[in-house]
mmCIF file of C-alpha atoms in Angstrom:
data_model
loop_
_atom_site.group_PDB
_atom_site.id
_atom_site.type_symbol
_atom_site.label_atom_id
_atom_site.label_comp_id
_atom_site.label_asym_id
_atom_site.label_seq_id
_atom_site.Cartn_x
_atom_site.Cartn_y
_atom_site.Cartn_z
ATOM 1 C CA MET A 286 -17.326 1.149 -8.566
ATOM 2 C CA GLY A 287 -14.549 2.303 -6.509
ATOM 3 C CA THR A 288 -11.877 4.901 -7.778
ATOM 4 C CA ASN A 289 -9.172 2.319 -7.853
ATOM 5 C CA CYS A 290 -11.471 0.098 -9.879
ATOM 6 C CA LEU A 291 -12.502 2.517 -12.105
ATOM 7 C CA ALA A 292 -8.794 3.565 -12.861
ATOM 8 C CA SER A 293 -7.848 0.374 -13.239
ATOM 9 C CA THR A 294 -10.303 -0.408 -15.691
ATOM 10 C CA SER A 295 -9.650 3.129 -17.635
ATOM 11 C CA ILE A 296 -5.909 1.842 -18.060
ATOM 12 C CA GLY A 297 -7.209 -1.399 -19.335
ATOM 13 C CA CYS A 298 -9.354 0.302 -22.000
ATOM 14 C CA LEU A 299 -6.374 2.686 -22.838
ATOM 15 C CA PHE A 300 -4.129 -0.530 -23.302
ATOM 16 C CA CYS A 301 -6.391 -1.779 -26.055
ATOM 17 C CA CYS A 302 -6.674 1.629 -27.642
ATOM 18 C CA LYS A 303 -2.948 1.514 -27.947
ATOM 19 C CA GLY A 304 -2.965 -1.712 -29.830
ATOM 20 C CA CYS A 305 -2.172 -3.876 -26.437
ATOM 21 C CA ASN A 306 1.395 -2.358 -26.470
ATOM 22 C CA ALA A 307 2.578 -1.615 -22.942
ATOM 23 C CA GLU A 308 5.526 0.800 -24.211
ATOM 24 C CA LYS A 309 2.973 2.989 -26.147
ATOM 25 C CA LEU A 310 0.813 3.155 -23.047
ATOM 26 C CA ARG A 311 3.688 3.897 -20.657
ATOM 27 C CA ASN A 312 4.852 6.705 -23.000
ATOM 28 C CA ALA A 313 1.452 8.155 -23.502
ATOM 29 C CA PHE A 314 0.992 8.574 -19.874
ATOM 30 C CA THR A 315 4.764 9.769 -19.149
ATOM 31 C CA PHE A 316 6.277 11.905 -21.604
ATOM 32 C CA LEU A 317 5.103 15.489 -22.658
ATOM 33 C CA PRO A 318 7.799 16.782 -24.747
ATOM 34 C CA PRO A 319 7.329 20.713 -25.278
ATOM 35 C CA LYS A 320 7.930 22.488 -28.588
ATOM 36 C CA PRO A 321 11.703 22.755 -28.451
ATOM 37 C CA SER A 322 12.918 25.861 -27.081
ATOM 38 C CA TYR A 323 16.317 25.643 -28.618
ATOM 39 C CA GLU A 324 18.488 24.863 -31.476
ATOM 40 C CA VAL A 325 22.248 23.751 -31.185
ATOM 41 C CA GLN A 326 24.570 25.936 -33.240
ATOM 42 C CA PRO A 327 27.831 23.841 -34.245
ATOM 43 C CA HIS A 328 31.078 24.657 -33.136
ATOM 44 C CA ALA A 329 32.960 25.940 -35.952
ATOM 45 C CA ASP A 330 36.064 23.600 -35.280
ATOM 46 C CA ASP A 331 34.672 20.598 -33.690
ATOM 47 C CA VAL A 332 31.139 19.196 -34.867
ATOM 48 C CA ALA A 333 30.697 17.173 -31.493
ATOM 49 C CA LYS A 334 30.281 20.349 -29.766
ATOM 50 C CA GLY A 335 28.355 23.648 -29.921
ATOM 51 C CA ARG A 336 26.320 26.123 -28.238
ATOM 52 C CA ILE A 337 22.541 26.725 -27.099
ATOM 53 C CA VAL A 338 20.402 29.162 -29.318
ATOM 54 C CA TYR A 339 17.226 29.824 -27.881
ATOM 55 C CA THR A 340 13.886 29.618 -30.288
ATOM 56 C CA MET A 341 11.572 31.270 -27.744
ATOM 57 C CA ASN A 342 11.280 35.044 -27.358
ATOM 58 C CA ALA A 343 11.038 34.752 -23.570
ATOM 59 C CA LEU A 344 14.298 33.223 -23.244
ATOM 60 C CA ASN A 345 16.122 35.410 -25.804
ATOM 61 C CA ASN A 346 14.713 38.578 -23.685
ATOM 62 C CA SER A 347 16.114 37.135 -20.258
ATOM 63 C CA ALA A 348 19.505 38.043 -19.144
ATOM 64 C CA LEU A 349 19.675 35.286 -17.042
ATOM 65 C CA TYR A 350 19.009 32.628 -20.048
ATOM 66 C CA ARG A 351 21.562 34.586 -22.271
ATOM 67 C CA HIS A 352 24.034 34.595 -19.722
ATOM 68 C CA ALA A 353 23.393 30.771 -19.367
ATOM 69 C CA ALA A 354 23.849 30.087 -22.912
ATOM 70 C CA GLU A 355 27.024 32.211 -23.020
ATOM 71 C CA SER A 356 28.647 30.362 -20.161
ATOM 72 C CA SER A 357 27.762 27.014 -21.219
ATOM 73 C CA GLU A 358 28.923 24.448 -24.139
ATOM 74 C CA VAL A 359 27.128 21.656 -25.786
ATOM 75 C CA HIS A 360 28.537 18.224 -26.170
ATOM 76 C CA TRP A 361 26.695 15.510 -28.362
ATOM 77 C CA ALA A 362 26.638 12.082 -27.387
ATOM 78 C CA THR A 363 25.153 8.830 -28.881
ATOM 79 C CA THR A 364 23.634 6.416 -26.665
ATOM 80 C CA LYS A 365 23.681 2.758 -26.933
ATOM 81 C CA LYS A 366 20.049 3.046 -28.667
ATOM 82 C CA GLY A 367 21.685 4.897 -31.415
ATOM 83 C CA ASN A 368 20.116 8.069 -30.602
ATOM 84 C CA ARG A 369 21.960 11.501 -30.747
ATOM 85 C CA ILE A 370 21.411 13.657 -27.673
ATOM 86 C CA PRO A 371 22.881 17.161 -26.735
ATOM 87 C CA VAL A 372 24.315 17.181 -23.199
ATOM 88 C CA VAL A 373 24.926 20.955 -21.918
ATOM 89 C CA TRP A 374 27.748 21.683 -19.541
ATOM 90 C CA VAL A 375 27.466 24.604 -17.390
ATOM 91 C CA ARG A 376 30.726 25.631 -16.008
ATOM 92 C CA SER A 377 30.729 27.272 -12.135
ATOM 93 C CA ALA A 378 31.008 31.066 -12.479
ATOM 94 C CA SER A 379 33.554 30.940 -9.574
ATOM 95 C CA GLN A 380 36.040 28.501 -11.208
ATOM 96 C CA GLY A 381 39.242 30.221 -11.483
ATOM 97 C CA GLN A 382 38.209 32.805 -8.837
ATOM 98 C CA ASP A 383 38.202 32.825 -4.907
ATOM 99 C CA ASN A 384 35.097 30.590 -4.134
ATOM 100 C CA SER A 385 33.125 32.432 -1.308
ATOM 101 C CA ASN A 386 30.831 29.366 -0.760
ATOM 102 C CA GLU A 387 32.267 27.367 2.291
ATOM 103 C CA CYS A 388 30.777 24.158 1.067
ATOM 104 C CA PHE A 389 33.147 24.063 -1.997
ATOM 105 C CA ALA A 390 36.486 24.513 0.030
ATOM 106 C CA THR A 391 38.511 22.423 1.860
ATOM 107 C CA SER A 392 39.032 22.677 5.732
ATOM 108 C CA GLY A 393 41.929 24.744 5.191
ATOM 109 C CA GLY A 394 40.051 27.220 3.086
ATOM 110 C CA GLU A 395 41.835 26.008 -0.217
ATOM 111 C CA ALA A 396 39.447 25.476 -3.249
ATOM 112 C CA SER A 397 39.280 21.698 -4.331
ATOM 113 C CA PRO A 398 38.023 20.189 -7.656
ATOM 114 C CA SER A 399 34.233 20.894 -7.844
ATOM 115 C CA LEU A 400 31.463 18.240 -7.897
ATOM 116 C CA VAL A 401 29.837 17.695 -11.190
ATOM 117 C CA LEU A 402 25.862 17.712 -11.127
ATOM 118 C CA LEU A 403 24.405 15.452 -13.663
ATOM 119 C CA HIS A 404 20.849 16.552 -13.863
ATOM 120 C CA CYS A 405 17.660 14.535 -15.393
ATOM 121 C CA HIS A 406 14.856 17.115 -16.014
ATOM 122 C CA GLY A 407 10.993 16.579 -15.587
ATOM 123 C CA ASN A 408 8.772 15.507 -18.550
ATOM 124 C CA ALA A 409 7.272 18.871 -19.680
ATOM 125 C CA THR A 410 10.450 20.687 -20.190
ATOM 126 C CA ASP A 411 13.800 20.480 -22.157
ATOM 127 C CA ILE A 412 17.555 21.686 -21.468
ATOM 128 C CA GLY A 413 16.679 24.963 -23.007
ATOM 129 C CA LEU A 414 14.161 25.681 -20.655
ATOM 130 C CA MET A 415 16.311 24.505 -17.802
ATOM 131 C CA MET A 416 19.347 26.667 -18.462
ATOM 132 C CA GLY A 417 18.016 29.228 -16.081
ATOM 133 C CA PRO A 418 18.151 26.751 -13.094
ATOM 134 C CA TYR A 419 21.373 25.044 -14.513
ATOM 135 C CA VAL A 420 23.335 28.395 -14.007
ATOM 136 C CA GLU A 421 21.598 29.256 -10.841
ATOM 137 C CA LEU A 422 22.769 25.757 -9.295
ATOM 138 C CA ALA A 423 26.197 26.400 -10.788
ATOM 139 C CA LYS A 424 26.584 30.005 -9.646
ATOM 140 C CA VAL A 425 24.874 29.674 -6.014
ATOM 141 C CA LEU A 426 26.726 26.205 -5.137
ATOM 142 C CA GLY A 427 29.944 26.763 -6.911
ATOM 143 C CA ILE A 428 29.489 23.613 -8.789
ATOM 144 C CA GLU A 429 29.322 22.251 -12.582
ATOM 145 C CA VAL A 430 26.107 21.220 -14.075
ATOM 146 C CA VAL A 431 25.596 19.016 -16.823
ATOM 147 C CA GLY A 432 22.191 18.954 -18.119
ATOM 148 C CA VAL A 433 20.925 15.602 -19.955
ATOM 149 C CA GLU A 434 18.634 15.808 -22.790
ATOM 150 C CA TYR A 435 16.009 12.847 -23.400
ATOM 151 C CA SER A 436 15.785 11.328 -26.766
ATOM 152 C CA GLY A 437 12.741 12.647 -28.593
ATOM 153 C CA TYR A 438 12.983 16.124 -26.693
ATOM 154 C CA GLY A 439 14.668 19.242 -27.922
ATOM 155 C CA ALA A 440 17.340 18.915 -30.314
ATOM 156 C CA ALA A 441 17.837 15.012 -29.492
ATOM 157 C CA SER A 442 16.668 12.357 -31.992
ATOM 158 C CA GLY A 443 14.717 9.327 -31.350
ATOM 159 C CA LYS A 444 11.466 9.036 -29.383
ATOM 160 C CA PRO A 445 10.879 9.504 -25.727
ATOM 161 C CA SER A 446 10.667 6.158 -23.510
ATOM 162 C CA SER A 447 11.615 5.118 -20.095
ATOM 163 C CA SER A 448 14.420 2.712 -21.597
ATOM 164 C CA ASN A 449 15.780 5.745 -23.997
ATOM 165 C CA THR A 450 16.072 7.885 -20.629
ATOM 166 C CA TYR A 451 18.257 5.149 -19.058
ATOM 167 C CA ALA A 452 20.559 5.024 -22.088
ATOM 168 C CA ASP A 453 20.378 8.854 -22.260
ATOM 169 C CA LEU A 454 21.818 9.441 -18.914
ATOM 170 C CA GLU A 455 24.310 6.583 -19.221
ATOM 171 C CA ALA A 456 25.831 8.267 -22.351
ATOM 172 C CA ALA A 457 25.907 11.557 -20.414
ATOM 173 C CA TYR A 458 27.668 9.830 -17.553
ATOM 174 C CA ASP A 459 30.297 8.112 -19.915
ATOM 175 C CA LEU A 460 30.813 11.499 -21.391
ATOM 176 C CA VAL A 461 31.613 13.357 -18.033
ATOM 177 C CA ARG A 462 33.788 10.448 -17.137
ATOM 178 C CA SER A 463 35.661 10.381 -20.382
ATOM 179 C CA SER A 464 36.257 14.076 -19.739
ATOM 180 C CA GLY A 465 38.462 13.630 -16.709
ATOM 181 C CA VAL A 466 35.838 13.630 -13.937
ATOM 182 C CA PRO A 467 36.204 10.845 -11.371
ATOM 183 C CA ALA A 468 33.232 8.857 -10.419
ATOM 184 C CA ASN A 469 33.426 10.035 -6.729
ATOM 185 C CA ARG A 470 32.682 13.733 -7.799
ATOM 186 C CA ILE A 471 29.417 12.814 -10.026
ATOM 187 C CA VAL A 472 26.083 13.591 -8.247
ATOM 188 C CA ALA A 473 22.933 12.586 -9.855
ATOM 189 C CA TYR A 474 20.308 14.918 -9.721
ATOM 190 C CA GLY A 475 16.553 13.770 -10.914
ATOM 191 C CA GLN A 476 13.607 15.863 -10.781
ATOM 192 C CA SER A 477 10.077 14.168 -10.909
ATOM 193 C CA VAL A 478 10.215 11.689 -13.951
ATOM 194 C CA GLY A 479 14.171 12.210 -13.950
ATOM 195 C CA SER A 480 14.109 10.536 -10.583
ATOM 196 C CA GLY A 481 13.602 7.050 -12.781
ATOM 197 C CA PRO A 482 16.892 7.217 -14.786
ATOM 198 C CA VAL A 483 19.131 8.569 -11.879
ATOM 199 C CA SER A 484 17.734 5.945 -9.266
ATOM 200 C CA ASN A 485 18.825 3.438 -12.183
ATOM 201 C CA LEU A 486 22.233 4.927 -12.690
ATOM 202 C CA ALA A 487 22.594 4.888 -8.980
ATOM 203 C CA VAL A 488 22.432 1.069 -8.481
ATOM 204 C CA THR A 489 24.531 0.321 -12.071
ATOM 205 C CA HIS A 490 27.712 3.023 -11.711
ATOM 206 C CA VAL A 491 29.493 4.402 -8.957
ATOM 207 C CA LEU A 492 28.488 7.995 -7.968
ATOM 208 C CA ALA A 493 29.192 10.570 -5.148
ATOM 209 C CA GLY A 494 25.670 10.961 -4.396
ATOM 210 C CA LEU A 495 22.101 10.909 -5.525
ATOM 211 C CA VAL A 496 19.394 13.860 -5.098
ATOM 212 C CA LEU A 497 15.646 12.979 -5.693
ATOM 213 C CA HIS A 498 13.466 15.852 -6.304
ATOM 214 C CA SER A 499 9.811 15.351 -6.346
ATOM 215 C CA PRO A 500 10.389 11.755 -7.086
ATOM 216 C CA LEU A 501 8.069 9.135 -7.971
ATOM 217 C CA LEU A 502 7.691 5.359 -6.081
ATOM 218 C CA SER A 503 7.352 4.031 -9.712
ATOM 219 C CA GLY A 504 5.457 5.010 -13.083
ATOM 220 C CA ILE A 505 2.184 3.272 -12.496
ATOM 221 C CA ARG A 506 1.903 4.064 -8.730
ATOM 222 C CA VAL A 507 1.575 7.891 -9.687
ATOM 223 C CA VAL A 508 -1.992 7.041 -11.018
ATOM 224 C CA ASP A 509 -3.183 5.200 -7.691
ATOM 225 C CA PRO A 510 -6.119 6.975 -6.542
ATOM 226 C CA GLN A 511 -6.088 5.118 -3.187
ATOM 227 C CA PRO A 512 -2.816 3.397 -2.731
ATOM 228 C CA GLU A 513 -3.423 1.649 0.490
ATOM 229 C CA ARG A 514 -6.533 -0.050 -1.034
ATOM 230 C CA CYS A 515 -6.852 -2.995 -3.300
ATOM 231 C CA CYS A 516 -7.556 -2.974 -6.811
ATOM 232 C CA ARG A 517 -5.369 -0.145 -7.501
ATOM 233 C CA PRO A 518 -3.763 0.030 -10.870
ATOM 234 C CA SER A 519 -0.188 -0.616 -9.424
ATOM 235 C CA CYS A 520 -1.304 -4.055 -8.154
ATOM 236 C CA VAL A 521 -3.699 -4.987 -11.222
ATOM 237 C CA TRP A 522 -1.220 -3.676 -13.937
ATOM 238 C CA SER A 523 1.929 -4.276 -12.233
ATOM 239 C CA CYS A 524 3.310 -5.954 -15.563
ATOM 240 C CA PHE A 525 3.082 -2.439 -16.892
ATOM 241 C CA ASP A 526 5.164 -0.879 -14.344
ATOM 242 C CA PHE A 527 8.429 1.216 -14.889
ATOM 243 C CA TYR A 528 10.861 3.377 -12.921
ATOM 244 C CA PRO A 529 10.865 0.977 -10.100
ATOM 245 C CA ASN A 530 12.466 3.531 -7.821
ATOM 246 C CA HIS A 531 10.909 1.679 -4.892
ATOM 247 C CA LYS A 532 13.062 -1.203 -5.544
ATOM 248 C CA ARG A 533 16.127 0.975 -6.501
ATOM 249 C CA ALA A 534 16.025 3.034 -3.147
ATOM 250 C CA LYS A 535 16.710 -0.167 -1.174
ATOM 251 C CA GLN A 536 19.668 -1.055 -3.354
ATOM 252 C CA LEU A 537 21.408 2.340 -2.938
ATOM 253 C CA GLN A 538 25.128 2.435 -2.132
ATOM 254 C CA CYS A 539 25.587 6.088 -2.136
ATOM 255 C CA PRO A 540 24.453 9.004 0.006
ATOM 256 C CA ALA A 541 20.958 10.004 -0.836
ATOM 257 C CA LEU A 542 19.188 13.350 -0.447
ATOM 258 C CA VAL A 543 15.331 13.119 -0.950
ATOM 259 C CA MET A 544 13.191 16.323 -1.437
ATOM 260 C CA HIS A 545 9.582 16.679 -1.728
ATOM 261 C CA GLY A 546 6.701 19.112 -1.268
ATOM 262 C CA ARG A 547 3.964 18.054 0.977
ATOM 263 C CA ARG A 548 1.456 19.830 -1.396
ATOM 264 C CA ASP A 549 2.232 18.250 -4.399
ATOM 265 C CA ASP A 550 -0.920 17.378 -6.295
ATOM 266 C CA ILE A 551 0.902 15.717 -9.145
ATOM 267 C CA ILE A 552 3.255 13.113 -7.480
ATOM 268 C CA PRO A 553 1.677 12.777 -3.990
ATOM 269 C CA PHE A 554 3.942 13.463 -1.140
ATOM 270 C CA TYR A 555 3.841 9.884 0.247
ATOM 271 C CA HIS A 556 6.194 8.906 -2.686
ATOM 272 C CA GLY A 557 9.013 11.065 -1.666
ATOM 273 C CA TYR A 558 8.622 10.209 1.848
ATOM 274 C CA THR A 559 8.092 6.398 1.511
ATOM 275 C CA LEU A 560 11.489 6.460 -0.802
ATOM 276 C CA TYR A 561 13.251 8.256 2.107
ATOM 277 C CA GLN A 562 12.292 5.519 4.365
ATOM 278 C CA LEU A 563 13.440 2.939 1.920
ATOM 279 C CA VAL A 564 16.967 4.233 1.450
ATOM 280 C CA PRO A 565 19.360 2.154 3.732
ATOM 281 C CA ARG A 566 19.900 4.030 6.937
ATOM 282 C CA GLU A 567 23.614 4.198 6.142
ATOM 283 C CA PHE A 568 22.899 6.196 3.046
ATOM 284 C CA ARG A 569 19.895 8.052 4.243
ATOM 285 C CA TRP A 570 20.581 12.038 4.671
ATOM 286 C CA PRO A 571 17.957 13.959 6.203
ATOM 287 C CA ALA A 572 15.207 14.710 3.894
ATOM 288 C CA TYR A 573 13.747 17.866 2.742
ATOM 289 C CA PHE A 574 9.982 18.192 2.754
ATOM 290 C CA PRO A 575 8.824 21.792 2.830
ATOM 291 C CA ILE A 576 5.470 22.232 4.090
ATOM 292 C CA GLY A 577 4.091 24.884 1.491
ATOM 293 C CA ALA A 578 5.605 23.542 -1.653
ATOM 294 C CA GLY A 579 3.968 21.776 -4.345
ATOM 295 C CA HIS A 580 5.420 19.857 -7.468
ATOM 296 C CA ASN A 581 6.999 22.561 -9.329
ATOM 297 C CA ASN A 582 8.072 25.207 -6.596
ATOM 298 C CA ILE A 583 10.335 23.468 -4.024
ATOM 299 C CA VAL A 584 13.016 25.979 -5.039
ATOM 300 C CA GLU A 585 10.868 29.165 -4.893
ATOM 301 C CA ALA A 586 8.924 28.216 -1.768
ATOM 302 C CA ASP A 587 11.977 28.591 0.203
ATOM 303 C CA MET A 588 14.966 29.375 -1.631
ATOM 304 C CA ARG A 589 17.246 29.792 1.466
ATOM 305 C CA SER A 590 16.247 26.738 2.776
ATOM 306 C CA TYR A 591 16.608 24.480 -0.595
ATOM 307 C CA PHE A 592 20.005 25.953 -1.253
ATOM 308 C CA GLY A 593 20.916 25.300 2.344
ATOM 309 C CA GLU A 594 19.905 21.895 2.454
ATOM 310 C CA LEU A 595 21.429 20.967 -1.039
ATOM 311 C CA SER A 596 24.746 22.772 -0.111
ATOM 312 C CA THR A 597 24.838 20.904 3.247
ATOM 313 C CA PHE A 598 24.464 17.610 1.523
ATOM 314 C CA LEU A 599 27.059 18.565 -1.034
ATOM 315 C CA LEU A 600 29.626 19.508 1.614
ATOM 316 C CA ASP A 601 29.408 16.007 3.085
ATOM 317 C CA LEU A 602 29.644 14.501 -0.508
ATOM 318 C CA LYS A 603 32.779 16.720 -0.826
ATOM 319 C CA LYS A 604 34.391 15.512 2.443
ATOM 320 C CA ILE A 605 33.698 12.012 1.475
ATOM 321 C CA ALA A 606 35.331 12.351 -2.141
ATOM 322 C CA SER A 607 38.330 13.825 -0.269
ATOM 323 C CA GLY A 608 38.663 10.696 1.747
ATOM 324 C CA LEU A 609 37.040 11.686 4.986
ATOM 325 C CA LYS A 610 34.559 9.483 6.892
ATOM 326 C CA VAL A 611 31.197 11.301 6.857
ATOM 327 C CA ASP A 612 28.074 9.418 8.538
ATOM 328 C CA PRO A 613 24.482 10.822 8.028
ATOM 329 C CA PRO A 614 23.656 13.371 10.453
ATOM 330 C CA GLY A 615 21.518 11.959 13.240
ATOM 331 C CA ILE A 616 21.706 11.324 16.879
ATOM 332 C CA GLY A 617 25.204 12.302 17.979
ATOM 333 C CA ASN A 618 26.003 13.591 14.517
ATOM 334 C CA PRO A 619 23.882 16.923 14.601
ATOM 335 C CA ARG A 620 23.598 18.733 11.146
ATOM 336 C CA VAL A 621 24.413 22.189 10.715
ATOM 337 C CA LEU A 622 23.181 23.729 7.402
ATOM 338 C CA GLN A 623 25.427 25.503 5.177
ATOM 339 C CA TYR A 624 23.725 28.526 3.517
ATOM 340 C CA PRO A 625 25.936 29.484 0.302
ATOM 341 C CA SER A 626 26.120 33.310 -0.928
ATOM 342 C CA PHE A 627 23.283 33.927 -3.144
ATOM 343 C CA GLY A 628 25.154 36.746 -5.052
ATOM 344 C CA VAL A 629 23.004 37.909 -8.095
ATOM 345 C CA PHE A 630 20.265 34.894 -7.606
ATOM 346 C CA ARG A 631 17.391 35.452 -10.003
ATOM 347 C CA ARG A 632 14.081 33.548 -10.383
ATOM 348 C CA HIS A 633 13.605 31.589 -13.407
ATOM 349 C CA GLU A 634 10.041 32.164 -14.701
ATOM 350 C CA PRO A 635 10.071 31.296 -18.300
ATOM 351 C CA HIS A 636 11.128 27.525 -17.250
ATOM 352 C CA GLN A 637 8.081 27.507 -14.614
ATOM 353 C CA GLN A 638 5.625 28.950 -16.870
ATOM 354 C CA GLN A 639 6.372 26.432 -19.727
ATOM 355 C CA GLN A 640 6.391 23.372 -17.433
ATOM 356 C CA GLN A 641 2.893 24.494 -15.658
ATOM 357 C CA GLN A 642 1.427 25.127 -19.150
ATOM 358 C CA GLN A 643 2.457 21.588 -20.384
ATOM 359 C CA GLN A 644 0.899 20.085 -17.451
ATOM 360 C CA GLN A 645 -2.204 21.761 -17.465
ATOM 361 C CA GLN A 646 -2.761 20.705 -20.949
ATOM 362 C CA HIS A 647 -2.038 17.194 -19.868
ATOM 363 C CA GLN A 648 -4.403 17.177 -16.964
#
């Protein structure tokens, strides 16, 4: 029996074990919520707001994570599914100050309203563990970062599911819009499993742009042992599929940046490469495919290149939001990377260690 047939047969057995419930099968494969790394301390004057309080010693002992908690605010949002989720809003450290990062200044050198990065994390972490990366993105790029918690993760109510993640992100998007942020300044960023909800948001709502970080073609395609051959699970069990990013990539109407490590052994590299090819040419910005990076270390493998690629993309989005016409870099339109100032940039080991441990346990 070939590997595709074996994988397809195994999924069929698991389907029976899950009571022939496709939703239970999808959730068992996809979501690995860790032990909550935080609690939300309510605001004294507003029960709809609060602040992050870590429940892990590693996070409490990190100066970076303490700073992240102090420079952020939690907003509660209720999804259309009835779940209550915390959404953490990290402000740029440079707001109200001179911004040395060229990508967030106008051509005349004057500061203009910052972009808001609406971030969907991977399946083995929560927004508490992501606070280090959030504050680093905000500080290095001079933007605001809004971290979305999934139902059933961290302090959120409900249970994790693909349909709930769609509702979670939509609730966060509505919260950002209701705070006065125009749609053309919201950038959706999806990492790993997070690529599913952000791809859906990009074809149903107006966005400034989309970033796909280690994305998947679709949920079931991740388990295809030999994707080019017959009897693969994504063909046999296509009725179980979810997060159809391969379909949504073709429908994009906003600039998209795809980044994927070529040594990714969790979501193979061809997922990101194929999605990049599927994005309509007029919205297809140059991809970032670092040779030495795996699934969880795209940032750490080459920080300068990662932030250079991201800041260059965001610069183009900022120009578009200001009314300028910007075409994807290519022939006749060469790309010049804009490297931001790193300042007191630090690594975020607590987040990485927890995520790697969760994935090892799953494997």
